[in-house]
Short mmCIF file of C-alpha atoms and ligand atoms in Angstrom, two decimals:
data_model
loop_
_atom_site.label_atom_id
_atom_site.label_comp_id
_atom_site.label_asym_id
_atom_site.label_seq_id
_atom_site.Cartn_x
_atom_site.Cartn_y
_atom_site.Cartn_z
CA MET S 233 4.26 12.83 -14.09
CA LYS S 234 5.59 10.08 -11.87
CA VAL S 235 4.29 6.83 -10.41
CA ILE S 236 5.88 4.57 -7.81
CA ILE S 237 4.26 1.40 -6.45
CA HIS S 238 5.16 -1.24 -3.88
CA GLY S 239 4.05 -4.79 -3.22
CA GLY S 240 5.37 -5.37 0.29
CA PHE S 241 8.46 -7.42 1.03
CA PHE S 242 10.07 -10.27 -0.82
CA SER S 243 11.57 -12.96 1.34
CA GLU S 244 14.21 -15.13 -0.30
CA SER S 245 13.69 -17.73 2.40
CA SER S 246 9.95 -18.19 1.92
CA THR S 247 9.66 -17.62 -1.84
CA ASN S 248 11.50 -18.69 -4.98
CA ALA S 249 13.06 -17.22 -8.12
CA GLU S 250 9.90 -17.89 -10.09
CA THR S 251 7.76 -15.84 -7.68
CA LYS S 252 10.33 -13.06 -7.71
CA LEU S 253 10.21 -12.86 -11.50
CA ALA S 254 6.40 -12.99 -11.45
CA LYS S 255 6.33 -10.08 -8.97
CA GLN S 256 8.79 -8.06 -11.07
CA LYS S 257 6.65 -8.64 -14.19
CA ALA S 258 3.40 -7.79 -12.38
CA LEU S 259 4.87 -4.59 -10.96
CA GLU S 260 6.23 -3.55 -14.37
CA ARG S 261 2.86 -4.12 -16.02
CA ILE S 262 0.94 -2.27 -13.30
CA VAL S 263 3.28 0.72 -12.97
CA LYS S 264 3.31 1.23 -16.76
CA GLN S 265 -0.49 0.86 -17.05
CA SER S 266 -0.86 3.32 -14.18
CA TYR S 267 1.42 5.82 -15.89
CA THR S 268 -0.69 5.61 -19.06
CA PHE S 269 -3.81 6.08 -16.90
CA LEU S 270 -2.21 9.12 -15.22
CA LYS S 271 -1.92 10.91 -18.57
CA MET S 272 -5.71 11.31 -18.61
CA HIS S 273 -6.50 11.26 -14.87
CA SER S 274 -5.61 12.91 -11.59
CA ALA S 275 -3.04 11.59 -9.12
CA LEU S 276 -5.91 10.62 -6.81
CA GLU S 277 -7.71 8.62 -9.50
CA THR S 278 -4.42 7.00 -10.48
CA VAL S 279 -3.42 5.75 -7.03
CA ALA S 280 -6.86 4.12 -6.70
CA PHE S 281 -6.45 2.58 -10.15
CA ALA S 282 -2.96 1.23 -9.40
CA VAL S 283 -3.89 -0.20 -6.02
CA SER S 284 -7.00 -1.88 -7.49
CA GLN S 285 -4.76 -3.66 -10.03
CA LEU S 286 -2.46 -4.76 -7.22
CA GLU S 287 -5.43 -5.96 -5.14
CA ASP S 288 -6.62 -8.00 -8.13
CA ASP S 289 -3.29 -9.80 -8.41
CA GLU S 290 -3.08 -12.75 -6.05
CA LEU S 291 0.70 -12.45 -5.83
CA PHE S 292 0.14 -9.64 -3.33
CA ASN S 293 -1.35 -9.56 0.15
CA ALA S 294 -4.22 -7.17 -0.54
CA GLY S 295 -7.67 -7.82 -2.00
CA ILE S 296 -7.43 -11.24 -3.69
CA GLY S 297 -4.63 -13.18 -1.97
CA SER S 298 -5.02 -11.47 1.41
CA GLN S 299 -3.70 -13.26 4.46
CA ILE S 300 -5.94 -15.06 6.93
CA GLN S 301 -6.33 -13.97 10.56
CA SER S 302 -6.06 -16.26 13.59
CA ASP S 303 -9.80 -17.08 13.57
CA GLY S 304 -9.69 -18.17 9.90
CA LYS S 305 -11.24 -15.01 8.45
CA ILE S 306 -9.79 -12.42 6.11
CA ARG S 307 -10.11 -8.78 7.13
CA MET S 308 -8.60 -6.13 4.89
CA SER S 309 -7.64 -2.49 5.31
CA ALA S 310 -7.10 0.23 2.71
CA ALA S 311 -6.87 4.00 2.53
CA LEU S 312 -6.13 6.81 0.15
CA MET S 313 -5.20 10.44 0.63
CA ASP S 314 -5.39 13.40 -1.69
CA GLY S 315 -2.33 15.58 -1.08
CA THR S 316 -4.05 18.68 -2.45
CA THR S 317 -7.16 18.63 -0.25
CA GLN S 318 -5.49 16.53 2.48
CA LYS S 319 -8.62 14.44 2.69
CA MET S 320 -8.01 10.83 3.69
CA SER S 321 -10.55 8.03 3.65
CA GLY S 322 -10.26 4.37 4.45
CA VAL S 323 -11.65 1.06 5.60
CA ILE S 324 -10.28 -1.06 8.42
CA ASN S 325 -10.96 -4.79 8.76
CA ILE S 326 -13.50 -4.94 5.94
CA GLU S 327 -14.63 -8.42 4.81
CA ASP S 328 -15.48 -10.05 1.50
CA VAL S 329 -15.08 -7.22 -1.00
CA LYS S 330 -12.89 -7.51 -4.08
CA ASN S 331 -11.38 -4.02 -3.91
CA PRO S 332 -11.22 -2.42 -0.46
CA ILE S 333 -9.53 0.64 -1.99
CA GLN S 334 -12.65 1.35 -4.05
CA VAL S 335 -14.74 1.42 -0.86
CA ALA S 336 -12.25 3.96 0.49
CA VAL S 337 -12.71 6.02 -2.70
CA LYS S 338 -16.47 5.99 -2.14
CA LEU S 339 -15.99 7.28 1.42
CA LEU S 340 -14.21 10.42 0.17
CA ASP S 341 -17.69 11.83 -0.55
CA TYR S 342 -18.87 11.34 3.04
CA ASP S 343 -18.26 13.29 6.24
CA ASP S 344 -17.37 10.04 8.02
CA LYS S 345 -14.26 9.01 6.16
CA VAL S 346 -12.76 6.00 7.92
CA LEU S 347 -14.99 3.03 8.74
CA GLY S 348 -14.09 -0.16 10.54
CA GLY S 349 -15.29 -3.74 10.87
CA GLU S 350 -18.96 -4.55 10.28
CA GLY S 351 -19.77 -0.89 9.63
CA ALA S 352 -17.28 -0.82 6.76
CA THR S 353 -18.60 -4.07 5.28
CA GLU S 354 -22.22 -2.89 5.61
CA PHE S 355 -21.36 0.44 3.97
CA ALA S 356 -19.79 -1.48 1.07
CA ARG S 357 -22.89 -3.64 0.58
CA LYS S 358 -25.19 -0.60 0.63
CA ASN S 359 -23.04 1.01 -2.01
CA GLY S 360 -23.13 -1.88 -4.45
CA PHE S 361 -19.97 -3.78 -3.55
CA ASP S 362 -21.02 -7.43 -3.94
CA VAL S 363 -19.86 -10.23 -1.67
CA TYR S 364 -16.52 -11.40 -3.06
CA LEU S 365 -14.35 -14.03 -1.38
CA THR S 366 -10.72 -12.94 -1.65
CA GLU S 367 -9.25 -16.17 -0.25
CA ILE S 368 -6.87 -18.20 -2.44
CA PRO S 369 -5.86 -21.84 -1.77
CA GLN S 370 -2.23 -20.95 -1.06
CA ARG S 371 -3.19 -18.66 1.83
CA ARG S 372 -5.49 -21.34 3.28
CA ALA S 373 -2.67 -23.89 3.08
CA GLU S 374 -0.30 -21.45 4.83
CA TYR S 375 -2.94 -20.84 7.47
CA GLU S 376 -3.55 -24.54 7.99
CA ASP S 377 0.14 -25.27 8.25
CA LYS S 378 0.38 -22.40 10.73
CA LEU S 379 3.18 -21.10 8.58
CA LYS S 380 3.55 -17.56 9.73
CA ALA S 381 3.81 -15.82 6.36
CA THR S 382 6.99 -13.76 6.10
CA GLY S 383 6.60 -12.46 2.58
CA THR S 384 3.85 -9.98 3.54
CA GLY S 385 2.91 -8.14 0.34
CA THR S 386 0.90 -5.07 1.28
CA VAL S 387 0.52 -2.78 -1.75
CA GLY S 388 0.72 0.95 -2.27
CA CYS S 389 1.09 3.72 -4.82
CA VAL S 390 2.15 7.36 -4.87
CA ALA S 391 1.51 9.48 -7.98
CA LEU S 392 2.31 13.02 -9.10
CA ASP S 393 0.09 14.27 -11.90
CA ASN S 394 0.39 16.83 -14.70
CA ASN S 395 -0.97 19.56 -12.43
CA GLY S 396 1.62 18.91 -9.73
CA ARG S 397 -0.88 17.18 -7.44
CA LEU S 398 0.21 14.29 -5.22
CA ALA S 399 -1.85 11.36 -3.91
CA VAL S 400 -1.21 8.11 -2.10
CA ALA S 401 -3.11 4.82 -1.59
CA THR S 402 -2.28 1.69 0.42
CA SER S 403 -4.08 -1.65 0.83
CA THR S 404 -3.36 -4.74 2.93
CA GLY S 405 -4.56 -8.13 4.06
CA GLY S 406 -2.61 -7.52 7.28
CA LYS S 407 0.19 -9.49 8.95
CA GLY S 408 -1.51 -12.88 8.91
CA PHE S 409 -2.61 -14.82 12.03
CA GLU S 410 -3.45 -11.61 13.87
CA ILE S 411 -5.98 -11.39 16.71
CA PRO S 412 -9.34 -10.38 15.19
CA GLY S 413 -9.78 -6.66 15.71
CA ARG S 414 -6.08 -5.84 15.29
CA ILE S 415 -5.63 -2.51 13.48
CA SER S 416 -3.15 -2.34 10.60
CA ASP S 417 -1.12 0.82 9.91
CA SER S 418 -2.28 0.91 6.28
CA ALA S 419 -5.41 2.98 6.92
CA THR S 420 -3.68 5.32 9.37
CA VAL S 421 -1.53 8.41 8.82
CA ALA S 422 1.51 6.36 9.86
CA GLY S 423 1.13 4.03 6.87
CA ASN S 424 -0.40 6.32 4.27
CA TYR S 425 0.00 10.10 4.14
CA ALA S 426 0.21 12.94 1.61
CA ASN S 427 0.04 16.71 1.42
CA ALA S 428 1.03 19.23 -1.25
CA PHE S 429 4.75 18.55 -0.60
CA CYS S 430 5.06 14.78 -0.42
CA GLY S 431 3.17 11.46 -0.46
CA VAL S 432 4.33 8.28 1.32
CA SER S 433 3.04 4.66 1.46
CA LEU S 434 4.40 2.05 3.88
CA THR S 435 4.72 -1.69 4.25
CA GLY S 436 6.18 -3.73 7.10
CA VAL S 437 5.20 -4.40 10.70
CA GLY S 438 2.18 -2.18 11.34
CA GLU S 439 2.92 -1.85 15.05
CA ASP S 440 6.42 -0.49 14.31
CA ILE S 441 5.09 1.85 11.64
CA VAL S 442 2.45 3.28 14.00
CA SER S 443 5.00 3.66 16.84
CA ASN S 444 7.28 5.57 14.48
CA ALA S 445 4.46 7.52 12.72
CA THR S 446 6.55 6.93 9.62
CA ALA S 447 4.53 8.37 6.71
CA ALA S 448 3.33 11.45 8.60
CA LYS S 449 6.85 12.12 9.86
CA ILE S 450 8.52 11.86 6.45
CA VAL S 451 5.89 14.13 4.90
CA THR S 452 6.22 16.69 7.72
CA ARG S 453 9.99 16.73 7.39
CA VAL S 454 9.82 17.31 3.63
CA THR S 455 7.22 20.06 4.24
CA ASP S 456 9.60 21.72 6.70
CA GLY S 457 12.46 21.75 4.22
CA PHE S 458 14.26 18.43 4.52
CA THR S 459 15.25 16.80 1.25
CA ILE S 460 13.32 13.60 0.66
CA LYS S 461 16.50 11.57 1.31
CA ASP S 462 17.25 13.34 4.60
CA ALA S 463 13.63 12.92 5.70
CA PHE S 464 13.84 9.18 5.00
CA ASP S 465 17.26 8.79 6.62
CA LYS S 466 16.22 10.48 9.86
CA THR S 467 12.89 8.68 10.07
CA PHE S 468 14.40 5.27 9.33
CA ALA S 469 17.16 5.91 11.89
CA GLU S 470 14.42 6.55 14.46
CA LEU S 471 12.65 3.38 13.34
CA LYS S 472 15.86 1.44 13.89
CA GLU S 473 16.08 2.73 17.46
CA ILE S 474 12.87 0.85 18.25
CA ASP S 475 14.03 -2.16 16.21
CA GLY S 476 11.29 -1.42 13.69
CA PHE S 477 10.79 -3.10 10.34
CA ALA S 478 9.33 -1.21 7.38
CA GLY S 479 9.72 -0.12 3.78
CA ALA S 480 8.38 3.04 2.17
CA ILE S 481 7.90 4.67 -1.22
CA ALA S 482 7.48 8.41 -1.81
CA ILE S 483 7.34 11.25 -4.31
CA ASP S 484 7.85 14.92 -3.47
CA ASN S 485 6.32 17.89 -5.29
CA LYS S 486 9.56 18.47 -7.21
CA GLY S 487 9.15 15.02 -8.74
CA ASN S 488 11.82 13.22 -6.71
CA MET S 489 10.90 9.56 -6.25
CA TYR S 490 12.36 7.72 -3.29
CA HIS S 491 12.23 4.38 -1.51
CA GLN S 492 13.96 2.87 1.49
CA ASP S 493 13.54 -0.17 3.70
CA SER S 494 14.92 -1.66 6.86
CA TYR S 495 15.57 -4.90 5.04
CA PRO S 496 16.81 -4.71 1.45
CA SER S 497 14.03 -6.41 -0.45
CA MET S 498 10.95 -4.28 -0.60
CA VAL S 499 9.20 -5.09 -3.83
CA PHE S 500 8.67 -1.85 -5.79
CA ALA S 501 8.64 -0.30 -9.26
CA SER S 502 8.63 3.25 -10.58
CA PHE S 503 8.06 4.91 -13.95
CA ASP S 504 8.13 8.49 -15.25
CA GLY S 505 7.50 7.85 -18.92
CA GLU S 506 11.20 7.28 -19.65
CA ASN S 507 12.95 5.71 -16.70
CA PHE S 508 11.69 2.42 -15.36
CA GLU S 509 13.05 0.89 -12.18
CA VAL S 510 12.11 -2.35 -10.49
CA PHE S 511 13.44 -4.12 -7.37
CA GLU S 512 16.14 -6.71 -7.95
N1 LIG L 97 1.78 -3.14 7.26
C1 LIG L 97 0.89 -4.25 7.19
C2 LIG L 97 0.24 -4.47 8.53
O1 LIG L 97 0.93 -4.46 9.54
C3 LIG L 97 1.54 -5.54 6.78
C4 LIG L 97 2.45 -5.44 5.59
O2 LIG L 97 2.88 -4.38 5.18
O3 LIG L 97 2.75 -6.48 5.03
O4 LIG L 97 -0.94 -4.70 8.58
#
């Protein structure tokens, strides 16, 4: 059993040592709780559990603490994918729900699996997700100062369970200051993808991630026989060719956990019951 999580990027220039320590502590708590949860649950249930905890923590740009778009509203995106069934569901630009990932979980039972905008928000209301304002004062202050947030903080999780099943989930408040209607990579196969061989979750500039088809490419390469490291190296080399910016976490079906980024400060943590690793 393995769990790896990420919380986007950490920017030394826009954050401080205190925030860094707080993020390390939050990631340690959440990855260890998620591992305990995984002992009694599937990989799919666990990635939803882990991402919900990350959404609830205002240190990260997903759920509570999401960034504000150019028109002053928060629109969030989240998706999850079961590597065994290869079913993916998600919400794009949903408003005023506490846990977008849980709406994505609900959609797994439907034929229509990815909903956007008002349709996603309406679906959430009909399914008992109450109105919840995810704005925090710090994000409003950043918005008002027109400080383009550089710390991002999208969240994600990949898990491998006792039965060898993989799953992935990703959730984001977006880039901040985007044009309303902009589509994030997080609820696409570029930002969130899994099959029976590998699961990958991304953070970074959504446009770059979509152009590079990062998660789907890494997973396909591992499926076709690349080692997880070679799959990452080739895909990140291609990302560099387009001057792309991203970070990714992954687990393959042999239990290898991996992470890489185009800028050395993706915030992540992993745990397999014995070995714990956190970003430094
Ligand atoms: N990938 C997210 C997006 O472009 C942002 C992030 O990872 O911070 O919407």
